[in-house]
XYZ file of C-alpha atoms in Angstrom:
756
model
C 32.930 -32.182 -2.568
C 35.964 -34.634 -1.588
C 38.355 -31.206 -2.104
C 36.189 -28.714 -0.508
C 36.411 -31.370 2.599
C 39.950 -31.470 2.692
C 39.798 -27.619 2.442
C 37.818 -27.523 6.039
C 40.556 -30.154 6.329
C 43.787 -28.457 5.863
C 42.451 -25.651 7.795
C 41.386 -26.984 10.840
C 45.140 -28.604 11.159
C 47.455 -26.477 9.649
C 48.435 -24.670 13.080
C 47.542 -22.155 15.077
C 48.801 -19.340 11.460
C 45.993 -20.382 9.486
C 43.562 -20.097 12.288
C 44.610 -16.630 13.021
C 43.863 -16.108 9.216
C 40.553 -17.742 9.216
C 40.067 -15.812 12.086
C 40.497 -12.972 10.301
C 39.139 -13.347 7.265
C 35.643 -13.758 9.328
C 35.944 -10.644 11.083
C 36.562 -8.692 8.039
C 33.614 -9.809 6.086
C 31.638 -9.898 8.393
C 32.327 -5.928 8.906
C 32.311 -6.114 5.735
C 28.796 -7.359 5.163
C 27.586 -4.890 7.715
C 28.050 -2.381 5.901
C 26.948 -2.960 2.613
C 23.403 -4.343 4.819
C 23.715 -0.583 5.945
C 24.007 0.589 2.358
C 21.627 -1.422 0.841
C 19.296 -0.441 3.865
C 19.765 3.607 3.860
C 16.997 3.616 1.349
C 14.063 1.569 2.161
C 14.746 3.648 5.795
C 14.073 6.535 3.970
C 11.230 4.263 1.387
C 9.420 3.850 4.515
C 9.101 7.486 5.820
C 7.947 8.937 2.996
C 5.313 6.016 2.858
C 3.657 6.446 5.656
C 4.184 10.286 4.801
C 1.672 9.219 1.766
C -0.711 7.334 3.539
C -1.523 10.238 5.980
C -1.838 13.101 3.479
C -5.332 14.515 3.152
C -7.836 13.761 0.030
C -9.926 16.480 -0.694
C -12.612 17.737 -3.126
C -12.498 19.171 -5.785
C -14.309 22.683 -5.932
C -14.992 24.932 -2.955
C -16.050 23.498 0.588
C -20.149 21.930 0.427
C -22.240 21.966 3.742
C -22.254 18.769 5.748
C -19.050 17.577 4.647
C -16.315 17.186 6.768
C -13.211 19.887 6.917
C -9.595 20.002 6.544
C -6.241 22.703 7.161
C -2.876 22.150 6.871
C -0.498 24.339 8.651
C 2.690 23.850 9.132
C 4.913 26.404 10.584
C 8.721 26.046 12.102
C 9.420 24.783 15.804
C 13.085 26.238 16.121
C 14.436 24.099 12.779
C 12.078 21.318 12.971
C 8.430 21.484 11.415
C 5.721 21.512 13.336
C 3.144 20.070 11.747
C -1.469 20.193 12.900
C -4.032 18.927 10.490
C -7.437 20.474 12.149
C -10.549 19.001 10.712
C -14.213 19.678 11.862
C -16.512 16.184 11.298
C -19.433 16.167 8.824
C -23.000 15.029 8.674
C -22.940 13.747 5.931
C -19.988 11.608 5.584
C -16.781 10.635 8.306
C -13.693 9.668 6.197
C -11.626 7.203 8.225
C -9.378 7.820 10.668
C -5.836 8.550 8.914
C -2.926 5.760 9.983
C -1.804 6.257 13.564
C -5.819 6.916 14.606
C -8.208 5.228 15.624
C -11.203 7.666 15.161
C -11.109 11.834 14.010
C -11.081 13.622 16.701
C -14.160 15.018 17.834
C -14.435 18.783 18.744
C -11.958 19.488 21.610
C -10.086 16.390 21.197
C -6.109 16.493 19.689
C -4.209 13.993 19.015
C -0.704 14.580 19.004
C 3.189 12.719 17.369
C 4.494 10.921 20.863
C 7.435 13.356 20.039
C 4.945 16.637 20.692
C 3.314 15.565 23.734
C 7.373 15.537 25.664
C 7.359 18.691 23.587
C 4.245 20.077 25.498
C 5.346 19.582 28.722
C 8.123 21.165 28.542
C 6.676 24.065 26.970
C 3.481 24.577 28.055
C 3.099 27.851 25.736
C 2.987 25.186 22.615
C -0.541 24.069 23.779
C -2.008 27.630 22.970
C -1.628 26.520 18.939
C -3.596 23.382 20.236
C -7.151 24.668 21.588
C -8.617 21.671 22.838
C -7.489 18.909 25.451
C -5.263 15.915 25.198
C -6.707 12.289 24.046
C -3.963 10.567 22.704
C -0.933 9.866 21.038
C -0.506 9.031 17.410
C 0.968 5.700 16.960
C 4.074 4.781 14.682
C 1.839 4.203 11.454
C 1.068 7.544 11.163
C 4.682 9.443 11.691
C 7.889 9.258 9.546
C 9.585 9.303 12.536
C 10.089 9.150 15.978
C 10.702 12.761 15.894
C 7.768 14.278 14.439
C 5.664 17.197 15.792
C 2.578 16.494 14.397
C -1.052 17.174 15.732
C -4.699 16.208 14.501
C -6.824 18.611 15.963
C -10.224 18.427 16.347
C -12.557 21.980 15.776
C -16.124 23.076 15.086
C -17.151 23.834 11.457
C -17.330 27.652 12.181
C -14.282 27.937 12.916
C -12.472 26.795 9.431
C -14.572 27.757 6.779
C -12.749 31.701 7.399
C -10.215 30.615 5.681
C -9.096 30.095 2.016
C -7.323 26.802 2.851
C -10.327 24.579 4.311
C -10.771 22.234 1.528
C -13.904 18.924 1.885
C -11.448 16.037 2.876
C -12.502 13.170 1.451
C -10.103 10.340 3.033
C -6.389 10.025 3.592
C -3.985 8.667 1.978
C -2.789 9.681 -1.852
C -0.010 6.870 -2.377
C 3.454 9.594 -2.565
C 4.392 12.225 0.426
C 3.827 15.599 -0.243
C 7.994 16.447 0.743
C 10.044 13.301 0.035
C 12.612 13.307 2.980
C 14.996 13.333 0.000
C 14.333 14.215 -3.714
C 14.162 11.399 -5.935
C 17.023 13.291 -8.484
C 18.242 13.533 -5.058
C 18.595 10.291 -3.897
C 20.330 9.106 -6.635
C 23.157 11.181 -6.857
C 23.293 9.652 -3.299
C 23.234 6.055 -3.569
C 25.600 6.436 -6.263
C 28.195 8.699 -3.876
C 27.283 6.363 -0.873
C 28.821 3.714 -3.502
C 31.295 5.789 -4.127
C 31.891 5.399 -0.622
C 31.252 2.252 0.566
C 31.451 -0.536 -2.373
C 34.322 0.442 -4.097
C 36.392 0.466 -0.252
C 34.802 -2.947 0.624
C 35.133 -4.666 -2.689
C 39.377 -3.605 -1.743
C 38.588 -5.265 1.397
C 37.499 -8.786 0.210
C 39.865 -8.892 -2.348
C 42.272 -8.104 0.808
C 40.491 -10.794 2.713
C 40.130 -13.333 0.188
C 44.083 -13.320 -0.333
C 45.663 -12.502 3.206
C 48.407 -15.067 3.176
C 48.328 -15.224 -0.063
C 52.360 -16.633 -0.249
C 52.048 -19.395 2.169
C 48.463 -20.450 1.026
C 49.971 -20.584 -2.736
C 52.424 -22.906 -1.414
C 50.656 -25.433 0.656
C 48.808 -25.969 -2.874
C 51.417 -25.884 -4.939
C 52.406 -28.929 -2.692
C 49.022 -30.350 -2.708
C 48.981 -29.894 -7.445
C 52.478 -31.888 -6.731
C 50.973 -34.827 -5.212
C 48.932 -35.755 -8.154
C 45.395 -33.205 -7.043
C 44.212 -32.308 -9.979
C 44.313 -28.284 -10.963
C 40.339 -27.254 -11.082
C 40.756 -29.784 -7.488
C 42.941 -27.544 -6.550
C 41.391 -24.776 -6.831
C 38.115 -26.265 -4.994
C 40.535 -26.567 -2.413
C 41.516 -23.081 -1.812
C 38.192 -21.951 -2.579
C 36.745 -24.003 0.351
C 38.455 -21.950 3.044
C 37.021 -18.428 1.411
C 33.583 -19.828 0.830
C 33.349 -20.917 5.267
C 34.652 -17.045 6.276
C 32.801 -15.711 3.505
C 29.719 -17.522 4.829
C 30.406 -17.266 8.810
C 31.700 -13.690 7.860
C 27.684 -13.314 6.324
C 26.386 -14.212 9.189
C 28.015 -12.203 11.963
C 27.920 -9.032 9.636
C 24.059 -9.850 9.287
C 23.609 -10.126 13.443
C 26.653 -6.954 13.686
C 23.949 -5.102 11.332
C 20.469 -6.336 13.312
C 22.633 -4.691 16.794
C 23.400 -1.323 15.109
C 20.059 -0.829 13.582
C 18.672 -1.634 17.112
C 20.995 0.766 18.455
C 21.216 3.798 15.803
C 16.794 3.322 15.584
C 16.735 4.914 19.344
C 19.705 7.562 19.402
C 19.008 8.388 16.126
C 20.880 10.803 13.939
C 21.476 13.848 12.951
C 18.300 15.213 10.836
C 17.561 11.315 11.003
C 15.168 8.992 13.098
C 13.661 5.687 12.351
C 11.587 2.880 13.394
C 13.776 -0.459 13.722
C 11.399 -1.898 12.104
C 12.465 0.768 8.575
C 15.924 -1.154 8.572
C 14.304 -4.916 8.952
C 17.046 -7.030 6.505
C 14.706 -7.176 3.451
C 14.733 -11.269 1.677
C 16.839 -9.673 -1.280
C 19.554 -7.617 1.225
C 19.460 -11.581 3.341
C 19.810 -13.035 -0.645
C 22.689 -10.660 -1.357
C 24.701 -11.129 1.653
C 24.329 -15.129 1.983
C 24.364 -15.888 -1.420
C 25.706 -13.063 -2.506
C 29.511 -13.009 -0.860
C 29.773 -16.996 -0.452
C 29.789 -17.094 -4.170
C 32.281 -14.266 -5.019
C 34.153 -15.628 -2.553
C 34.366 -19.341 -4.104
C 35.108 -17.581 -8.214
C 37.997 -15.343 -5.589
C 39.503 -18.488 -4.051
C 39.619 -20.343 -7.106
C 40.975 -16.923 -8.721
C 43.887 -16.617 -5.894
C 45.187 -19.990 -6.456
C 44.919 -20.303 -10.240
C 49.060 -19.996 -10.573
C 50.271 -21.655 -7.797
C 46.881 -24.649 -8.927
C 48.888 -24.471 -13.226
C 52.928 -23.518 -12.837
C 53.511 -25.740 -8.807
C 57.193 -25.666 -9.972
C 57.569 -21.370 -10.331
C 55.484 -21.483 -6.857
C 57.839 -23.760 -4.788
C 60.513 -22.142 -5.640
C 59.556 -19.113 -4.811
C 60.191 -17.366 -8.675
C 60.070 -13.555 -9.025
C 56.555 -12.687 -10.467
C 56.518 -11.468 -14.193
C 55.423 -7.134 -14.496
C 51.824 -5.295 -13.076
C 50.467 -5.189 -17.063
C 49.480 -2.194 -18.018
C 45.197 -2.478 -18.312
C 43.923 -0.797 -14.946
C 46.428 2.031 -16.362
C 44.256 2.046 -19.137
C 41.305 2.200 -17.172
C 42.819 5.470 -14.873
C 43.215 7.009 -18.519
C 39.890 6.508 -20.326
C 38.384 7.729 -16.836
C 40.045 10.922 -16.694
C 39.675 11.496 -20.365
C 35.762 11.617 -19.181
C 35.804 13.376 -15.920
C 38.576 16.133 -17.726
C 36.498 16.465 -20.714
C 33.254 17.366 -18.515
C 35.634 19.696 -17.385
C 36.426 21.362 -19.946
C 33.329 22.569 -20.655
C 33.429 24.133 -17.758
C 35.898 26.487 -19.056
C 33.200 27.455 -22.253
C 30.056 29.324 -22.319
C 27.784 26.298 -22.396
C 28.547 23.785 -20.348
C 27.293 20.717 -20.378
C 24.075 19.294 -18.297
C 23.387 16.050 -16.469
C 21.283 14.884 -19.103
C 20.563 12.161 -21.548
C 23.629 10.688 -22.131
C 26.116 12.998 -19.532
C 23.521 11.197 -17.146
C 26.117 8.200 -17.691
C 29.040 9.232 -18.838
C 30.228 11.705 -15.801
C 29.050 8.498 -12.791
C 30.854 5.903 -15.880
C 33.759 9.097 -15.563
C 33.626 8.483 -11.952
C 33.825 5.184 -11.482
C 36.331 4.065 -14.127
C 38.911 6.293 -12.450
C 38.303 5.154 -8.835
C 38.379 1.080 -10.045
C 41.839 2.324 -12.736
C 43.375 4.463 -10.190
C 42.795 1.018 -7.744
C 44.491 -0.878 -10.669
C 46.829 1.251 -11.561
C 48.867 1.243 -7.897
C 50.467 -2.134 -8.715
C 52.151 -0.508 -11.877
C 53.109 2.870 -9.726
C 54.596 0.820 -7.472
C 56.718 -1.391 -9.435
C 57.440 1.740 -11.643
C 58.715 3.454 -8.479
C 60.214 0.911 -7.022
C 62.342 -0.318 -10.057
C 64.233 3.851 -10.491
C 64.613 4.114 -6.004
C 66.428 0.024 -5.567
C 69.263 2.967 -7.909
C 69.888 4.421 -4.913
C 72.940 4.343 -2.595
C 70.709 3.914 0.036
C 70.760 0.392 1.976
C 67.650 1.364 3.562
C 65.633 2.184 0.181
C 67.238 0.068 -1.400
C 66.051 -2.942 0.954
C 62.664 -1.511 0.503
C 62.008 -0.895 -2.955
C 63.698 -4.400 -4.014
C 60.961 -5.967 -2.146
C 57.556 -3.888 -3.493
C 59.737 -4.625 -7.070
C 59.307 -8.427 -6.294
C 56.029 -8.352 -5.050
C 54.552 -4.942 -6.502
C 50.699 -6.429 -5.675
C 51.345 -5.992 -2.206
C 51.451 -2.449 -1.574
C 48.355 -2.551 -3.462
C 46.553 -3.759 -0.124
C 47.999 -2.597 2.186
C 47.526 1.291 1.184
C 44.544 0.895 -1.853
C 41.930 1.697 0.962
C 43.134 4.354 2.287
C 43.795 5.766 -1.070
C 40.158 5.444 -1.889
C 38.816 7.205 1.293
C 40.553 10.501 0.007
C 39.291 9.329 -3.188
C 35.803 9.334 -1.820
C 36.188 12.072 0.010
C 36.793 14.567 -2.252
C 33.835 12.699 -3.965
C 31.500 13.373 -1.960
C 32.340 17.589 -0.321
C 30.889 18.030 -4.479
C 27.729 16.750 -3.620
C 27.802 18.340 -0.687
C 28.672 21.356 -2.179
C 26.133 21.127 -5.628
C 23.042 19.516 -2.852
C 24.244 23.802 -0.400
C 23.373 25.528 -3.775
C 20.123 23.465 -4.573
C 19.122 24.112 -1.244
C 20.563 27.096 0.536
C 20.221 30.929 0.100
C 22.976 31.791 -1.740
C 23.129 35.389 -0.125
C 25.199 35.938 3.267
C 22.706 37.073 5.493
C 19.577 35.030 7.044
C 16.411 36.897 8.131
C 13.946 36.119 10.669
C 10.626 38.047 10.718
C 8.369 37.740 14.099
C 5.307 40.152 14.440
C 5.284 42.424 17.411
C 2.012 41.272 18.555
C 2.933 38.333 19.245
C 6.277 39.580 21.415
C 6.629 41.096 24.719
C 9.177 44.144 26.112
C 11.188 40.389 27.558
C 10.980 38.521 24.863
C 11.591 41.109 22.092
C 14.766 42.184 24.590
C 15.673 38.198 25.078
C 15.410 37.572 20.453
C 17.445 40.401 20.258
C 20.001 39.181 22.803
C 20.896 36.161 20.871
C 24.400 35.613 20.815
C 24.640 34.259 16.335
C 22.978 37.899 15.796
C 24.365 40.170 13.169
C 21.754 43.239 13.103
C 18.559 43.460 14.557
C 16.007 45.954 13.650
C 12.004 47.439 13.691
C 9.672 48.359 10.462
C 6.401 49.673 11.566
C 3.481 49.273 9.428
C 0.881 51.961 9.274
C -2.926 51.018 8.768
C -3.350 49.621 5.848
C -6.891 48.262 3.381
C -4.913 46.155 0.216
C -8.443 45.804 -0.361
C -8.986 50.181 -1.447
C -8.344 50.818 -5.163
C -6.367 53.414 -6.506
C -4.678 54.655 -3.182
C -1.583 55.416 -2.446
C -0.167 52.636 0.219
C 0.915 54.770 2.492
C 4.284 54.603 3.883
C 6.148 52.222 6.393
C 9.112 53.125 8.460
C 12.146 51.575 9.341
C 13.391 51.691 13.164
C 17.141 51.206 12.411
C 20.025 53.136 13.366
C 23.047 53.688 10.991
C 25.109 50.836 12.014
C 22.273 48.593 12.209
C 20.898 49.326 8.741
C 24.205 48.969 7.362
C 24.393 45.812 9.296
C 21.075 44.658 7.140
C 22.062 45.951 3.504
C 24.818 45.370 1.018
C 26.207 48.463 0.808
C 24.883 52.015 2.516
C 25.458 55.588 1.458
C 25.074 59.262 2.696
C 23.094 57.773 6.501
C 22.921 59.914 9.007
C 21.928 59.022 12.895
C 19.488 61.140 14.169
C 17.345 62.257 11.563
C 14.408 60.720 9.543
C 15.150 59.900 5.665
C 14.355 58.384 2.904
C 15.444 54.772 2.053
C 16.016 54.073 -1.250
C 17.617 51.442 -3.139
C 17.937 51.839 -7.147
C 17.609 47.910 -8.846
C 14.398 48.896 -7.698
C 11.146 50.892 -8.260
C 9.702 52.519 -6.470
C 5.440 52.869 -5.807
C 3.843 56.128 -5.298
C 4.433 56.351 -1.527
C 1.850 58.994 0.799
C 2.526 60.174 4.276
C 1.389 57.694 6.905
C 0.003 57.923 10.794
C 1.766 55.324 12.923
C 0.052 53.910 16.113
C 2.350 53.415 19.232
C 1.518 51.911 22.594
C 3.339 54.402 25.372
C 2.613 52.313 28.174
C -1.509 52.275 29.405
C -0.941 55.776 26.626
C -2.423 55.343 22.788
C 0.064 57.696 20.482
C 0.642 57.994 17.163
C 3.591 59.650 14.984
C 4.087 61.206 11.663
C 5.851 59.975 8.951
C 6.766 61.925 5.929
C 9.081 60.766 3.074
C 12.128 62.833 3.277
C 14.183 64.957 0.707
C 17.522 63.290 2.170
C 18.219 60.215 0.758
C 20.031 57.411 1.894
C 21.087 55.044 -1.053
C 21.618 50.518 -0.846
C 21.687 48.349 -1.564
C 19.937 45.246 -0.017
C 19.898 41.950 -0.481
C 18.346 39.797 -3.319
C 15.432 38.375 -0.215
C 14.824 40.770 2.121
C 12.258 41.744 4.585
C 14.078 45.628 4.261
C 11.454 47.182 2.278
C 10.212 50.193 3.451
C 10.524 54.447 2.439
C 11.873 55.770 5.399
C 14.791 55.591 7.840
C 13.193 56.416 11.095
C 16.300 56.994 13.994
C 15.092 54.880 17.396
C 15.919 58.015 18.763
C 12.951 60.119 17.640
C 10.626 57.808 18.936
C 8.529 58.885 22.343
C 10.599 57.333 24.854
C 9.308 53.896 26.136
C 6.564 53.847 22.643
C 6.198 50.302 21.007
C 4.603 49.681 17.916
C 1.409 48.580 17.664
C 1.394 46.681 14.179
C 5.367 45.859 12.836
C 7.696 43.019 12.116
C 10.758 42.802 14.642
C 13.252 42.029 12.228
C 16.212 39.866 13.174
C 19.502 38.948 11.125
C 21.891 36.434 10.702
C 25.080 33.982 8.996
C 23.539 31.618 6.388
C 24.892 28.577 7.110
C 23.216 26.505 8.221
C 24.570 25.336 10.933
C 23.842 29.409 12.506
C 20.278 29.020 11.116
C 19.299 26.005 13.195
C 21.089 27.279 15.850
C 18.690 30.923 15.914
C 16.162 29.114 14.444
C 16.571 26.841 18.193
C 16.483 30.373 19.592
C 13.482 31.896 18.607
C 11.449 28.438 19.721
C 12.991 28.338 22.948
C 11.429 32.176 23.724
C 8.153 32.353 21.996
C 7.469 28.754 21.163
C 3.958 29.815 20.203
C 5.353 32.928 17.628
C 4.741 33.032 13.921
C 8.785 32.650 12.647
C 9.157 33.889 8.904
C 12.617 32.896 7.996
C 12.607 35.033 4.885
C 13.832 32.347 1.776
C 13.999 29.854 3.906
C 12.842 26.406 3.937
C 12.167 24.502 6.449
C 11.962 21.369 4.837
C 14.311 21.654 2.082
C 17.329 22.146 6.269
C 15.715 19.056 6.910
C 16.561 17.492 2.841
C 20.200 18.915 3.422
C 20.746 17.722 7.187
C 19.108 14.412 5.724
C 21.781 15.007 3.501
C 24.734 15.552 5.341
C 24.501 12.978 7.630
C 23.593 10.240 5.726
C 27.472 11.077 3.601
C 28.506 10.907 6.691
C 27.641 8.143 7.990
C 29.102 7.070 4.546
C 32.362 8.921 5.349
C 32.483 6.546 8.485
C 31.668 3.467 6.853
C 34.629 4.127 4.519
C 36.706 5.405 6.858
C 36.250 1.905 9.413
C 36.377 0.221 5.832
C 40.140 1.762 5.202
C 41.005 1.446 8.500
C 40.653 -2.108 8.491
C 41.940 -2.912 5.290
C 45.204 -1.452 6.125
C 45.761 -2.888 9.766
C 44.806 -6.560 8.435
C 46.737 -6.222 5.677
C 49.506 -4.825 7.042
C 49.513 -7.301 9.719
C 49.337 -10.400 7.858
C 52.016 -9.111 5.690
C 54.174 -8.617 8.615
C 53.023 -12.017 9.572
C 54.297 -13.190 5.975
C 57.598 -11.308 5.907
C 59.146 -13.048 9.681
C 61.609 -15.166 7.659
C 62.878 -12.151 5.590
C 62.940 -9.542 8.865
C 64.846 -12.678 10.731
C 67.020 -13.375 7.858
C 68.344 -9.723 7.425
C 68.305 -9.981 10.819
C 71.077 -12.434 11.605
C 72.799 -10.592 8.825
C 73.532 -8.068 10.598
C 70.845 -5.793 9.783
C 70.009 -3.851 12.981
C 66.055 -2.625 13.693
C 66.353 0.562 13.354
C 66.838 0.183 9.591
C 64.686 -2.595 9.552
C 61.533 -0.154 10.328
C 62.142 2.272 8.255
C 62.565 -0.670 5.032
C 59.187 -1.367 6.331
C 57.898 2.239 6.139
C 59.454 3.278 3.375
C 57.653 0.026 1.660
C 53.764 1.139 2.792
C 54.620 5.306 2.934
C 56.216 5.268 -0.475
C 53.954 3.804 -2.240
C 50.966 5.421 0.046
C 52.144 9.237 -0.904
C 52.104 8.478 -4.378
C 48.681 7.025 -4.269
C 47.396 9.898 -2.335
C 48.669 12.459 -4.637
C 47.232 10.520 -7.568
C 43.720 10.650 -4.882
C 43.801 14.151 -4.192
C 44.024 15.145 -8.772
C 41.687 12.719 -9.682
C 39.669 13.077 -7.056
C 38.746 17.012 -7.189
C 39.138 16.556 -10.683
C 36.070 14.123 -10.523
C 34.482 16.673 -8.011
C 34.815 19.366 -10.595
C 33.202 17.257 -13.148
C 30.052 16.618 -11.396
C 29.700 20.241 -10.711
C 30.126 21.563 -13.943
C 27.115 18.948 -15.149
C 24.867 20.140 -11.856
C 24.416 23.586 -13.308
C 25.125 25.560 -10.572
C 27.228 28.484 -9.597
C 30.322 26.466 -8.323
C 31.822 24.837 -10.476
C 36.156 24.572 -9.118
C 35.620 23.931 -5.058
C 38.717 24.975 -3.575
C 37.060 25.987 -0.549
C 37.203 22.432 -0.165
C 41.478 21.017 -1.034
C 42.790 22.231 2.745
C 40.146 19.980 4.462
C 41.631 16.859 1.703
C 45.433 17.884 1.618
C 44.208 17.205 5.555
C 43.001 13.902 5.623
C 46.111 13.123 3.031
C 48.079 14.117 5.862
C 46.418 11.793 8.425
C 45.723 9.289 6.546
C 50.256 8.968 5.845
C 50.703 9.590 9.909
C 48.438 6.597 10.584
C 50.571 4.326 8.161
C 53.472 5.550 9.066
C 52.100 4.427 12.364
C 51.078 1.447 11.681
C 54.134 0.106 10.498
C 56.616 1.445 12.740
C 55.747 -1.141 15.409
C 56.061 -4.452 12.578
C 59.568 -5.469 12.895
C 60.024 -7.802 16.886
C 62.947 -7.704 19.182
C 62.388 -11.743 19.600
C 64.621 -13.315 16.734
C 62.854 -17.049 16.125
C 65.955 -18.797 13.570
C 63.421 -21.652 12.817
C 61.427 -18.636 10.448
C 63.979 -19.188 7.945
C 63.766 -23.188 7.900
C 63.149 -24.752 5.062
C 59.239 -26.107 3.656
């Protein structure tokens, strides 16, 4: 306790520089704790969403509906790119189940309970009320919603209105204990946790170590003086640990306050595809314990370890003896990690690539972590080796810069490692996005949307065709057909389109002639027996029809894997009577299949026809929502990693400049020009950083490829992400150059070079 109090007295009475260092340690620690709390809270936010979704899920009786029981029918439709969920309930006379969470009672016939987001949407889109028959009775409370943006409704109705649907079931109650569709699949959540740990926790560890080693040289000299005055070795270590522990404790308290404020703001503003209630992000007991106890405990051990050299050999510290060369065990970690990573990459060149099953589920993450950790610990060794070779140069600038890096290779690690890890982690995040895209997105370059023509007016059809993101639009005319009549041939449907429109809807076509009725054939499909048909049309107030025969002249085409284009006849629009529209058919729209375009098109369709049923062919709206959440969380992790990396760079480079002031002053007094000194400072940082970034790009792409190979998708080598990573590395270099230039001042203070 005596040594702890001595450390506090030294902290308060050692001058402005010590207090500034303590402030930097506290602020830096608070930023780290805030990011740590955010990473630990993300799974809790997702679990809270899934828990409420499971609590409101209807539990049904087995078998067919019985008389006098409460009936339930669930409907989920896309409204733009968002799911719109409706639960229809018809009260029974034999039983009355408990209402779901968020409601005080089951809705009676003609009553509707809606979520607050749906209530606001109904104010903006009056046509949506057609999907909710009845009057609005009240709002669903947060206990019955996954998030504040959810479109959800409970609709009370009569039994007779639900008995005709195959999906109608007898309601037993609510609450299954698990969500019908989780916000993020459990296997994906494990991958997400690992990626966030790599994106945030590795840079965070570097950042906290940087904060713990601020002004290491001056602190070690002060501790060596205490040791020479008679303080014991352990007592000297405790004196140093006192400062780091107090800074870590105050930083933890400040960081938790920052997180609370950030949670309140972000919960109300939300993120793309992800919004939550402030209570979902409340700090758990384990998170509080880890931040308030774990961080000071870590600071205690780091403080003791950093003072070990000064306590064990105080004379060498006071005389500033040259430290020994860095050890190679960090390089061994890097080689081990790269061995695992490259091994899995090589399996991708064989006919049987490794899969993420069994022992591979442990070895792949282990290889990535060892590679990232080895990359951090190898930086001092690389800086030392490069500095020794370049220090022999005849250039004064390189000689001065590299001699300092040769003597203090660890200083380069503190300055550049956070930025190097950022580039390494960004490559791994790209791999996760590529892997999830293969699982959740359609592989087709074209995305189709089907809308029933009976739900659309002429003006709505025109506005839908004018959506800017569309690449093509066609109409499929359907003849009257009863599928229950066995033995009948299928009557011919017709695709109303020009040759140019057809070409944009398929991969390839041959033999199309505009103005002619043609037979559409896809060699990859087996044709059914098709009979001539009569398609009914509406021409103003008149009813008319056209005869559809299957002609001999063919158009051969190759369609996409998932498509609505399966009509056997291509019918040119010019053959239709003027102003005639089909009475039964589908308007098919097509756009690019990237998620951003799909979301935009669905939102535009929802704005034009909010009540129409849209069939996004081959796409799952819930999967689209899920990948949006994943992209948002990865982007959040990247932002946190960027903040931590840049903060570590700024803190360490500022501290480094303060420690170098005596040396810079001495060089200035013997005649070194400010321009030369700026180049020296820049070279000391930029050369190790450039080497580290090149290594991060190579190891990051290898780690990403090993992850993609074992993921089992079609993409093993993500070459499309290389330019983006190269630009990120170039941006990091520019930031480093700008950060080192102002570190040489114009004023000369000879007092800085006085002997201690």
